PDB file of N, CA and C in Angstrom:
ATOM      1  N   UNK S   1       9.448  20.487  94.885  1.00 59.00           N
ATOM      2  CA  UNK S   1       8.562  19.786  93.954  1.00 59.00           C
ATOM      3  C   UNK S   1       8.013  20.779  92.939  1.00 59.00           C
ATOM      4  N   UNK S   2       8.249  20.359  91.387  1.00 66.00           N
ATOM      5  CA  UNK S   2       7.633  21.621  90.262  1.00 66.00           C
ATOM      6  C   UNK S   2       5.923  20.958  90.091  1.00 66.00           C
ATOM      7  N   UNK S   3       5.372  21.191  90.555  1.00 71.00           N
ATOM      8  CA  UNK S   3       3.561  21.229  90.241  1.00 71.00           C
ATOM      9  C   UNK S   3       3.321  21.173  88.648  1.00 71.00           C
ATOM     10  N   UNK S   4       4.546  21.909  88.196  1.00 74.00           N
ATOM     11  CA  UNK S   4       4.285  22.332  86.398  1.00 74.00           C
ATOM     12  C   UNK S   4       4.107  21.258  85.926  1.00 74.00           C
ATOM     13  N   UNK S   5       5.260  20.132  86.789  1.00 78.00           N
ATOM     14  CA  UNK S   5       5.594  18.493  85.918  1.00 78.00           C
ATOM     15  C   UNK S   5       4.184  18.138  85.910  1.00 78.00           C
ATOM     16  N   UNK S   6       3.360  18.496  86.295  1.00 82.00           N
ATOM     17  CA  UNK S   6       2.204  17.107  86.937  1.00 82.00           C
ATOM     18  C   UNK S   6       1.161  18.140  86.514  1.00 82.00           C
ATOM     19  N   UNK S   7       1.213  19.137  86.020  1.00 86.00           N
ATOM     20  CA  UNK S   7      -0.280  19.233  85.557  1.00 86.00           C
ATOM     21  C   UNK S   7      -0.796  19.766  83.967  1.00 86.00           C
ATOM     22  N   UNK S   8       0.553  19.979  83.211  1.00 89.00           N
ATOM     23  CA  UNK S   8       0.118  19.054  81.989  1.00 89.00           C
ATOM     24  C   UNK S   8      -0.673  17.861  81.389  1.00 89.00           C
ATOM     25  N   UNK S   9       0.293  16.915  81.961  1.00 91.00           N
ATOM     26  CA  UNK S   9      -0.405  15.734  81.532  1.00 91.00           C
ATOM     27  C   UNK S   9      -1.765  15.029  82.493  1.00 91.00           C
ATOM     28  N   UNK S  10      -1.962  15.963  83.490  1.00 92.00           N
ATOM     29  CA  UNK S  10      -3.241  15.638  84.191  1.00 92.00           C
ATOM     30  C   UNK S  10      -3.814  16.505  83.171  1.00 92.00           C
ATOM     31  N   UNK S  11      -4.177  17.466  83.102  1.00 93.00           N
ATOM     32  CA  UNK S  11      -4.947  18.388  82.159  1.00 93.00           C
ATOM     33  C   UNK S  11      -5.043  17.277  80.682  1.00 93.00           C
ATOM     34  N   UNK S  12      -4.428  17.037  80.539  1.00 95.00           N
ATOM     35  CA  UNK S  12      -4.364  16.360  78.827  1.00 95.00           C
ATOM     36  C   UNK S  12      -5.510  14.940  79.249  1.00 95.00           C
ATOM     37  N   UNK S  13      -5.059  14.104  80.426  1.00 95.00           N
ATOM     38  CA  UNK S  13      -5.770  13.103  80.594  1.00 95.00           C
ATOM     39  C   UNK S  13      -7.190  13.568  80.800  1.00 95.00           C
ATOM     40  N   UNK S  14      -7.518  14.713  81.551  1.00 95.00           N
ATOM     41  CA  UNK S  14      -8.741  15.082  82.018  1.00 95.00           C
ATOM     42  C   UNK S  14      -9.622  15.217  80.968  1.00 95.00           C
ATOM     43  N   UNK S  15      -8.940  15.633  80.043  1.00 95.00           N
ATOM     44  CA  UNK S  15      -9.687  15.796  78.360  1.00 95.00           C
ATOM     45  C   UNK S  15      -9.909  15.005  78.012  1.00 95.00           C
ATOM     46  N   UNK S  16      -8.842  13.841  77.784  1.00 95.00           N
ATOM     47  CA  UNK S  16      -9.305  12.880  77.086  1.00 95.00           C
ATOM     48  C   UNK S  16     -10.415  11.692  77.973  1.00 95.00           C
ATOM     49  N   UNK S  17     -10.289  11.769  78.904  1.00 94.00           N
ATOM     50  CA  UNK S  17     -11.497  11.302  80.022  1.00 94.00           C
ATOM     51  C   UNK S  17     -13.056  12.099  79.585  1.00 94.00           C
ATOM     52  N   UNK S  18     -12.834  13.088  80.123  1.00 94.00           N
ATOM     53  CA  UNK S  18     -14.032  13.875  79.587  1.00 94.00           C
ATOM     54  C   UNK S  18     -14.256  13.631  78.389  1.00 94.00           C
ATOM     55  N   UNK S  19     -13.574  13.886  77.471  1.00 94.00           N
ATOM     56  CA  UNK S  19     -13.842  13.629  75.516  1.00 94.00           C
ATOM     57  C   UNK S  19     -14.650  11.897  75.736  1.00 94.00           C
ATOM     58  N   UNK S  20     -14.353  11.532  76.081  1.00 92.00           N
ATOM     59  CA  UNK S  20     -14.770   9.862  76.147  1.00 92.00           C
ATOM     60  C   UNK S  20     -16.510  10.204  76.958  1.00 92.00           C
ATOM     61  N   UNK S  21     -16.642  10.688  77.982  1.00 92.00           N
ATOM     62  CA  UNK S  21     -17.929  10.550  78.956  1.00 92.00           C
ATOM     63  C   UNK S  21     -18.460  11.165  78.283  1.00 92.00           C
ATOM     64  N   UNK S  22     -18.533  12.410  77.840  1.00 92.00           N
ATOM     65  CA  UNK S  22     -19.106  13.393  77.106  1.00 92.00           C
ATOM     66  C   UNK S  22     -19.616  12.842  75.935  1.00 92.00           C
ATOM     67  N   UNK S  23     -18.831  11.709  75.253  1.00 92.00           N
ATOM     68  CA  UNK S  23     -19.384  11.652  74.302  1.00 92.00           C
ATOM     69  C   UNK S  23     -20.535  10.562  74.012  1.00 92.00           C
ATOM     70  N   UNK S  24     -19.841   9.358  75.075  1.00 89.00           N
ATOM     71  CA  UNK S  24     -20.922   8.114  75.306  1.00 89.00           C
ATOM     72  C   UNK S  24     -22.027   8.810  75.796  1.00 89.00           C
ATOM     73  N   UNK S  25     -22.193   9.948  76.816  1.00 89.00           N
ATOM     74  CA  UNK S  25     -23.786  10.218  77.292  1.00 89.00           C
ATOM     75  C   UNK S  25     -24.172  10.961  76.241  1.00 89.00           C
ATOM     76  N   UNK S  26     -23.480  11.969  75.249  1.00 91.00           N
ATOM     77  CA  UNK S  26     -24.030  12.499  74.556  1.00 91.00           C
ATOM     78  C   UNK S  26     -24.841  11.530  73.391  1.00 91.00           C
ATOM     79  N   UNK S  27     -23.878  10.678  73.333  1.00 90.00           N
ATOM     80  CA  UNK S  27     -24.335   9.293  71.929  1.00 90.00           C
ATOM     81  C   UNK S  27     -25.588   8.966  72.797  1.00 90.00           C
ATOM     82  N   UNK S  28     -25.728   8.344  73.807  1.00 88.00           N
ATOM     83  CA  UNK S  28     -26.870   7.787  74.642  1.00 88.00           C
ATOM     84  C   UNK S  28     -28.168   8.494  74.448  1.00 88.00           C
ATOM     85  N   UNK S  29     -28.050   9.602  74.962  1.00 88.00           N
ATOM     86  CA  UNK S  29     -29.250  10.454  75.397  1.00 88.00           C
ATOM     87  C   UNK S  29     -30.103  10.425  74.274  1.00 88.00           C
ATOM     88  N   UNK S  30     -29.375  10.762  73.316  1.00 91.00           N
ATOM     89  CA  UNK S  30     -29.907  10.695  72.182  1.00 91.00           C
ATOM     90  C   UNK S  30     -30.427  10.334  71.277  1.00 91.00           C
ATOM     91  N   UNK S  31     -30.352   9.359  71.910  1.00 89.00           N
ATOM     92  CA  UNK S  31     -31.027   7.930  71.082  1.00 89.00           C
ATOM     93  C   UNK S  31     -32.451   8.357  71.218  1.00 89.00           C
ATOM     94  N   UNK S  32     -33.517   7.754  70.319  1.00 90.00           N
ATOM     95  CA  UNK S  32     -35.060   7.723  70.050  1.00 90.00           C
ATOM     96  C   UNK S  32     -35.794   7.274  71.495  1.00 90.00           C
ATOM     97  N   UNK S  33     -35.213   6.090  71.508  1.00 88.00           N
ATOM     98  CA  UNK S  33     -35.418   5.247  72.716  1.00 88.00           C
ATOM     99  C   UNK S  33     -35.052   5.431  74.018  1.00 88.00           C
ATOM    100  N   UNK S  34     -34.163   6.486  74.756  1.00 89.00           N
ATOM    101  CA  UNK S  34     -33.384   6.410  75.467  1.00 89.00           C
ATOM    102  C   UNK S  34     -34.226   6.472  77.113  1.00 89.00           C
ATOM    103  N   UNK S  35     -34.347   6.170  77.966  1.00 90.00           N
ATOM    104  CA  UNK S  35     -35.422   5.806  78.905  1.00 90.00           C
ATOM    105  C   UNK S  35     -34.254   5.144  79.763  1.00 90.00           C
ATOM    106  N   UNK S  36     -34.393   5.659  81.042  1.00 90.00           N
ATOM    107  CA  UNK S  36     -33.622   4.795  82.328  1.00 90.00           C
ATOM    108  C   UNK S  36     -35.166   4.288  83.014  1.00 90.00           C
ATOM    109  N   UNK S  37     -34.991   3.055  82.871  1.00 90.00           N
ATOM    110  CA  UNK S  37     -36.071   2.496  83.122  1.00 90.00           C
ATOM    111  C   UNK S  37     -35.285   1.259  84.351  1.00 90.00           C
ATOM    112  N   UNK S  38     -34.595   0.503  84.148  1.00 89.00           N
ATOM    113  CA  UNK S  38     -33.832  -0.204  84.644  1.00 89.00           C
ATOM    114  C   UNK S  38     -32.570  -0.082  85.370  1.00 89.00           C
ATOM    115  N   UNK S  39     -32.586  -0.894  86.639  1.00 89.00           N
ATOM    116  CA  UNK S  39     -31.064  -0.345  87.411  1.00 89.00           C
ATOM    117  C   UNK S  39     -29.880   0.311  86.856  1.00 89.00           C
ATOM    118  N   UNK S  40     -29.598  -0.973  85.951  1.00 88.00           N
ATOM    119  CA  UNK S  40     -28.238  -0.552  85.350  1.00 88.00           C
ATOM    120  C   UNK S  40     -28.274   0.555  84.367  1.00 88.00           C
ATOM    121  N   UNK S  41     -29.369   1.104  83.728  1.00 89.00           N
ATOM    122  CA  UNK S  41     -29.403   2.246  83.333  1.00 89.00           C
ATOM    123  C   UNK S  41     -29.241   3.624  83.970  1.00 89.00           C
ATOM    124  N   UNK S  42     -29.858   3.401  85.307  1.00 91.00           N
ATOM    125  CA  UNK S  42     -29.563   4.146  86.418  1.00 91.00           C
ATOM    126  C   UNK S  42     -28.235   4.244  86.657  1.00 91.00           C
ATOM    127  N   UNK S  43     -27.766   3.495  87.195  1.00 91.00           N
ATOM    128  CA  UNK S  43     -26.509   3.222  87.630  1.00 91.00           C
ATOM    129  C   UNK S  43     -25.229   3.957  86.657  1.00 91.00           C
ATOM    130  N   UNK S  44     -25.031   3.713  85.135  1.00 91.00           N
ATOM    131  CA  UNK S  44     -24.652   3.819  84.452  1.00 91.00           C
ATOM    132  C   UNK S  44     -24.465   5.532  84.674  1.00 91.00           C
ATOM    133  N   UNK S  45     -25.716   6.019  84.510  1.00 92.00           N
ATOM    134  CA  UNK S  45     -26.054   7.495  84.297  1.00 92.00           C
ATOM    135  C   UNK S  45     -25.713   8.447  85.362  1.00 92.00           C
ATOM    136  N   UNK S  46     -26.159   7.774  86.364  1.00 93.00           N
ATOM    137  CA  UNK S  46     -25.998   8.785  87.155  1.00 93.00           C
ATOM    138  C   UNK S  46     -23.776   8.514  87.742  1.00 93.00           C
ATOM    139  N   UNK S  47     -23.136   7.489  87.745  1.00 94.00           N
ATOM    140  CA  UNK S  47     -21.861   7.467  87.965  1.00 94.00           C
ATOM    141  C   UNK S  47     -21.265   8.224  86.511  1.00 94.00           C
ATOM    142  N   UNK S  48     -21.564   8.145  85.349  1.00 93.00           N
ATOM    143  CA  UNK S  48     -21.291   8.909  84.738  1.00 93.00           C
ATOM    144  C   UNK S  48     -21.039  10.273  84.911  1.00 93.00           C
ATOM    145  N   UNK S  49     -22.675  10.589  85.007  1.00 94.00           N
ATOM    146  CA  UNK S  49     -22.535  12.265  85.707  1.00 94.00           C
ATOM    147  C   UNK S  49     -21.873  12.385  86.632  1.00 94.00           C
ATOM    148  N   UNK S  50     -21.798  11.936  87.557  1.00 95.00           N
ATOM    149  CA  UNK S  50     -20.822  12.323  89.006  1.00 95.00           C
ATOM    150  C   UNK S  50     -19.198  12.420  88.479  1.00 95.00           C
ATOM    151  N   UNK S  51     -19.128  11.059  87.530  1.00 95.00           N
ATOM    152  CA  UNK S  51     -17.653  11.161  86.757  1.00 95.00           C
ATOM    153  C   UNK S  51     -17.377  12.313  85.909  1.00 95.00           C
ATOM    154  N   UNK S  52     -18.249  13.036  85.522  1.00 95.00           N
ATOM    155  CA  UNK S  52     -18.049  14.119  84.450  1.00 95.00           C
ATOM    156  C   UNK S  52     -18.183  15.405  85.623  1.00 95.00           C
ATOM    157  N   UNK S  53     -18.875  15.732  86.371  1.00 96.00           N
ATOM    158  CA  UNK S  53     -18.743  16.936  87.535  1.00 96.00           C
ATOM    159  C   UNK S  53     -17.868  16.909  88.005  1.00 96.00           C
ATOM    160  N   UNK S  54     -16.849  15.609  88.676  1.00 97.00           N
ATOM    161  CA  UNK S  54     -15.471  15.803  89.251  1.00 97.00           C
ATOM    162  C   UNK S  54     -14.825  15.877  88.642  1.00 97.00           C
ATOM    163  N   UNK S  55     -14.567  15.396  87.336  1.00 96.00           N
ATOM    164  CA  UNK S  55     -13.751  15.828  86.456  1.00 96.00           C
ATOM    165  C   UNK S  55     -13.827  17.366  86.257  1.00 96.00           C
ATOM    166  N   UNK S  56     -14.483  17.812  85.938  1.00 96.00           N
ATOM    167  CA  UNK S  56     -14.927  19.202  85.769  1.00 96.00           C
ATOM    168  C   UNK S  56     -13.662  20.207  86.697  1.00 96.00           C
ATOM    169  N   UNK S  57     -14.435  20.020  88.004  1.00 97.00           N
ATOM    170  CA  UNK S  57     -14.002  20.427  89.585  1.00 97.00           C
ATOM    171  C   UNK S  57     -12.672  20.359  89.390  1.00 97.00           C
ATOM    172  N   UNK S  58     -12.093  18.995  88.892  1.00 96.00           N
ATOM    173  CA  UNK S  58     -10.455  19.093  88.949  1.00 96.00           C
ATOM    174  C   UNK S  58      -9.834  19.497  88.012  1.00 96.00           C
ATOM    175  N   UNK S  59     -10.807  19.562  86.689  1.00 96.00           N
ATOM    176  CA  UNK S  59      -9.951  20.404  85.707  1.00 96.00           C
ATOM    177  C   UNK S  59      -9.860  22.062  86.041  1.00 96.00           C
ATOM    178  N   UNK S  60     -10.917  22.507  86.839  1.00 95.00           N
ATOM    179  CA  UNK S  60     -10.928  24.347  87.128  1.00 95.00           C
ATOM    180  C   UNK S  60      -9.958  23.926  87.925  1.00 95.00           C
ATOM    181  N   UNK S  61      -9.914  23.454  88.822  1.00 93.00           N
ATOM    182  CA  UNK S  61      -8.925  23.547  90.019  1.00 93.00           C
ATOM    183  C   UNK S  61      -7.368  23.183  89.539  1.00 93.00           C
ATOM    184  N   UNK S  62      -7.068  22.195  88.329  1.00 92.00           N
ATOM    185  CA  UNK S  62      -6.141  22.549  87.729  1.00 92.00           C
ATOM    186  C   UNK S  62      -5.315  23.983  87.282  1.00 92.00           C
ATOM    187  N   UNK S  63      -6.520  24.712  86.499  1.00 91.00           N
ATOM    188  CA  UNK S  63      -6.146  25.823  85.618  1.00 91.00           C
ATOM    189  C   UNK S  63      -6.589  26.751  86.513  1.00 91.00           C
ATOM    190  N   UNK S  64      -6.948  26.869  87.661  1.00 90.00           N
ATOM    191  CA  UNK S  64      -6.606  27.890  88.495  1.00 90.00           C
ATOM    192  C   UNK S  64      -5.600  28.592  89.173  1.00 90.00           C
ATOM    193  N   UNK S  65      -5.040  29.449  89.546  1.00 86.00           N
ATOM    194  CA  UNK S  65      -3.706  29.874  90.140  1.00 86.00           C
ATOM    195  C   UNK S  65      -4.179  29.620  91.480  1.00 86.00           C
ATOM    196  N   UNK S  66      -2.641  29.294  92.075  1.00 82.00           N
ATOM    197  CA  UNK S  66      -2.586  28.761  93.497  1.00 82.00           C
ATOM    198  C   UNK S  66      -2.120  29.853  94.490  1.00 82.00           C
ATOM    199  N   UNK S  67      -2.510  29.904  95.558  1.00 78.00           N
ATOM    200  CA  UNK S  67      -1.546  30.555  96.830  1.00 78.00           C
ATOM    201  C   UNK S  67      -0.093  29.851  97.000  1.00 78.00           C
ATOM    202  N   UNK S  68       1.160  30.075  96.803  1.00 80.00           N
ATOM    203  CA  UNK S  68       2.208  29.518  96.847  1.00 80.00           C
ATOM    204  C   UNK S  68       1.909  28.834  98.176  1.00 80.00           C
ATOM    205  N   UNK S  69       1.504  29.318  99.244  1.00 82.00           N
ATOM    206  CA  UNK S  69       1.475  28.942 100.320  1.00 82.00           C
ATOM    207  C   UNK S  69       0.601  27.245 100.383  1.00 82.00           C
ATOM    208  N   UNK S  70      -0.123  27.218  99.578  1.00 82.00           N
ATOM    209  CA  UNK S  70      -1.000  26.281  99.566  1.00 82.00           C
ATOM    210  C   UNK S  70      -1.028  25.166  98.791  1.00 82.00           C
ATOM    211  N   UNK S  71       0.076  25.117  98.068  1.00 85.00           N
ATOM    212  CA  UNK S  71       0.236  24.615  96.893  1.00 85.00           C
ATOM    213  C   UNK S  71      -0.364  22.928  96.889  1.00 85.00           C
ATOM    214  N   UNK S  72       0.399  22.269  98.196  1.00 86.00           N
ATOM    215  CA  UNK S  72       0.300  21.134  98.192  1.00 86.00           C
ATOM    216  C   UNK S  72      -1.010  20.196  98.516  1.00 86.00           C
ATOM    217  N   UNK S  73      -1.827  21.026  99.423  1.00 89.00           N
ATOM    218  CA  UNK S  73      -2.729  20.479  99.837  1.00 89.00           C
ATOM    219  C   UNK S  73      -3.818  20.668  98.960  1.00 89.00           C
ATOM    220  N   UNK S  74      -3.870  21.851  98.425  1.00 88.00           N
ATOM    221  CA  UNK S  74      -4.452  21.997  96.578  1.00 88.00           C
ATOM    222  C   UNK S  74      -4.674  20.992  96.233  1.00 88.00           C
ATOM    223  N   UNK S  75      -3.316  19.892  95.497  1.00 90.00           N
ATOM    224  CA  UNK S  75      -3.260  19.522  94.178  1.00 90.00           C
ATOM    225  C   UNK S  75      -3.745  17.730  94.846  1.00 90.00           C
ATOM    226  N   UNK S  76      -3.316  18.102  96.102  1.00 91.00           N
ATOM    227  CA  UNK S  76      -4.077  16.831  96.762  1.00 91.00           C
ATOM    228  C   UNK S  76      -5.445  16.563  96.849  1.00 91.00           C
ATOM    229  N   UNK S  77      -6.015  17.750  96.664  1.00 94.00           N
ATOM    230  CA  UNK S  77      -7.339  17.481  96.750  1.00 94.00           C
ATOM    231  C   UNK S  77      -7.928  17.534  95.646  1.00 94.00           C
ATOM    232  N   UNK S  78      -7.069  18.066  94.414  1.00 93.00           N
ATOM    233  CA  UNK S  78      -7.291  18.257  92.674  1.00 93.00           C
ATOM    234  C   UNK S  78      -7.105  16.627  92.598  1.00 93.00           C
ATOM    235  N   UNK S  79      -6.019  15.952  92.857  1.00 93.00           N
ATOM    236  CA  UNK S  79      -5.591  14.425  92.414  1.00 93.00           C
ATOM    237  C   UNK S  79      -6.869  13.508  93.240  1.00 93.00           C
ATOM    238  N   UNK S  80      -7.295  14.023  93.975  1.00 96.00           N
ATOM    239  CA  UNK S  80      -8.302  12.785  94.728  1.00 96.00           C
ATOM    240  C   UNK S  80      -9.489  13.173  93.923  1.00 96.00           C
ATOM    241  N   UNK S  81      -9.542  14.042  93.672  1.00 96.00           N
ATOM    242  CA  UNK S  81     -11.282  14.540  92.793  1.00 96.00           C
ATOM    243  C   UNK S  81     -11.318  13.983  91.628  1.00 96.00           C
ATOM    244  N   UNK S  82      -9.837  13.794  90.897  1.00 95.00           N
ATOM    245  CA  UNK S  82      -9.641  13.375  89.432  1.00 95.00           C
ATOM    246  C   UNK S  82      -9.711  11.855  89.646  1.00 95.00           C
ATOM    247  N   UNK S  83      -8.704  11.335  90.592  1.00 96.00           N
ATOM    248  CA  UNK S  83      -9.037   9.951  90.827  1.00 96.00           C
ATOM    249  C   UNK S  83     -10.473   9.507  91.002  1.00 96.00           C
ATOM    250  N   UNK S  84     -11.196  10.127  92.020  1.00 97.00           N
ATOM    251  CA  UNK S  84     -12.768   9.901  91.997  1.00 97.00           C
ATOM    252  C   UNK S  84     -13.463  10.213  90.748  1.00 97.00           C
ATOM    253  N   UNK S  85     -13.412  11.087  90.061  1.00 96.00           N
ATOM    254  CA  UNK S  85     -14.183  11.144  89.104  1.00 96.00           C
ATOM    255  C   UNK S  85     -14.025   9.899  87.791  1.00 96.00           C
ATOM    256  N   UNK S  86     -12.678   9.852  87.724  1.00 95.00           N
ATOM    257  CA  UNK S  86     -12.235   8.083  87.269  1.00 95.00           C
ATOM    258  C   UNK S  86     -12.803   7.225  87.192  1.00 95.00           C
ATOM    259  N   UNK S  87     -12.458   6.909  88.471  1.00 96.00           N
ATOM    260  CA  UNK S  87     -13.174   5.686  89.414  1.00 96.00           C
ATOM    261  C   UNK S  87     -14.608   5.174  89.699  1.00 96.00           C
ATOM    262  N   UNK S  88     -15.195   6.442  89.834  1.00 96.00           N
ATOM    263  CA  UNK S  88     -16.678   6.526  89.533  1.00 96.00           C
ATOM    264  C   UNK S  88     -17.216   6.248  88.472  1.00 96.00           C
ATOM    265  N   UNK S  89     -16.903   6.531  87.418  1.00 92.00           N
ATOM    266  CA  UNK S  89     -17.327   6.837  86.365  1.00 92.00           C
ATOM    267  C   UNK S  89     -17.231   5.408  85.552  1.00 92.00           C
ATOM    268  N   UNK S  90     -15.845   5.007  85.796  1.00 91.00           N
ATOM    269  CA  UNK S  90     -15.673   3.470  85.126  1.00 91.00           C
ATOM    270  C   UNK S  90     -16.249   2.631  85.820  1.00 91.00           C
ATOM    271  N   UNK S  91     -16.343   2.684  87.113  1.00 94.00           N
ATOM    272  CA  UNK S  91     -17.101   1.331  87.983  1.00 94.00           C
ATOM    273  C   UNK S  91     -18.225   1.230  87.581  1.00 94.00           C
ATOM    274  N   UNK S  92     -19.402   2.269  87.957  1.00 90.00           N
ATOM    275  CA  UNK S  92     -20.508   2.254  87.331  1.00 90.00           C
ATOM    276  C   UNK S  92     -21.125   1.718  85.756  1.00 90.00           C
ATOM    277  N   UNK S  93     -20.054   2.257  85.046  1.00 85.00           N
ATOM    278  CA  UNK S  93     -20.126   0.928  83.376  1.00 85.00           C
ATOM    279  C   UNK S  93     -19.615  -0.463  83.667  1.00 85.00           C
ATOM    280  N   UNK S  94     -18.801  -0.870  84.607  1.00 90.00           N
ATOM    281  CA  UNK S  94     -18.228  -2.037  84.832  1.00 90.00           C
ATOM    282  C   UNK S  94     -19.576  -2.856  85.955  1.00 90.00           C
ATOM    283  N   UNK S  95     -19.503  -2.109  86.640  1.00 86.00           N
ATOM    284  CA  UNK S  95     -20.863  -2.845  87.786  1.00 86.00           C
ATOM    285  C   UNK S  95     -22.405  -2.837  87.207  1.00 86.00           C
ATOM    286  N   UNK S  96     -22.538  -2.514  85.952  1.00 80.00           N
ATOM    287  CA  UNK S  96     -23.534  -2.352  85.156  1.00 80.00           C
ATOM    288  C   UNK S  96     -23.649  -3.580  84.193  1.00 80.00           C
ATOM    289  N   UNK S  97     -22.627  -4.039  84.020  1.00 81.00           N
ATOM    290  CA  UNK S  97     -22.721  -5.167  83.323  1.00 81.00           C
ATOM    291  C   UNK S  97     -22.890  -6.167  83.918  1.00 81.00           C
ATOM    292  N   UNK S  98     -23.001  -6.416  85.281  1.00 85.00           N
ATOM    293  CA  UNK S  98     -23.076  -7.762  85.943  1.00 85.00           C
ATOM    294  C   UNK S  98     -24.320  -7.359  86.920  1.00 85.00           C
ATOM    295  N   UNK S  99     -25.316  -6.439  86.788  1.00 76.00           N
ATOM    296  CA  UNK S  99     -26.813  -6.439  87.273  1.00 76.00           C
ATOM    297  C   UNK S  99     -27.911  -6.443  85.832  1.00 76.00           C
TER     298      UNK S  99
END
């Protein structure tokens, strides 16, 4: 199995994931008004952040060098962090709209 195939375009997605979170909390925060006062504001914010830290985690752990020896169980735990940070991140805007 070449690892090379698969972590390009994870790296490229991770950006453009991040480029997206980064920029809605950055647009947010910023606002005059901006106050988590309410669940779904909560909610929103804090799955965000958790979505932007695992992302993080799996992008170093991307661009880190591996122990040949270790390779696999690595990228397994790089692909579940990226999936979670995903997953997190979109549910929380999606489960935000229906509280």
């Amino acid at each position: 199995m070449e690892i090379k195939d698969y972590r390009q375009p994870m790296v490229t997605s991770i950006g453009v994931m991040l480029g997206f979170l980064v920029g809605f909390l950055g647009q947010w925060v910023t606002e005059p008004a901006f106050k988590l006062t309410t669940l779904a504001d909560k909610l929103v914010f804090t799955g965000s952040l958790m979505g932007v830290v695992m992302l993080l985690i799996a992008m170093y752990r991307m661009l880190s060098p591996v122990p040949p020896e270790d390779v696999m169980p690595y990228y397994q735990l790089t692909l579940r962090l990226y999936m979670g940070g995903i997953v997190i991140a979109f549910s929380s805007l999606l489960v935000s709209t229906f509280i």
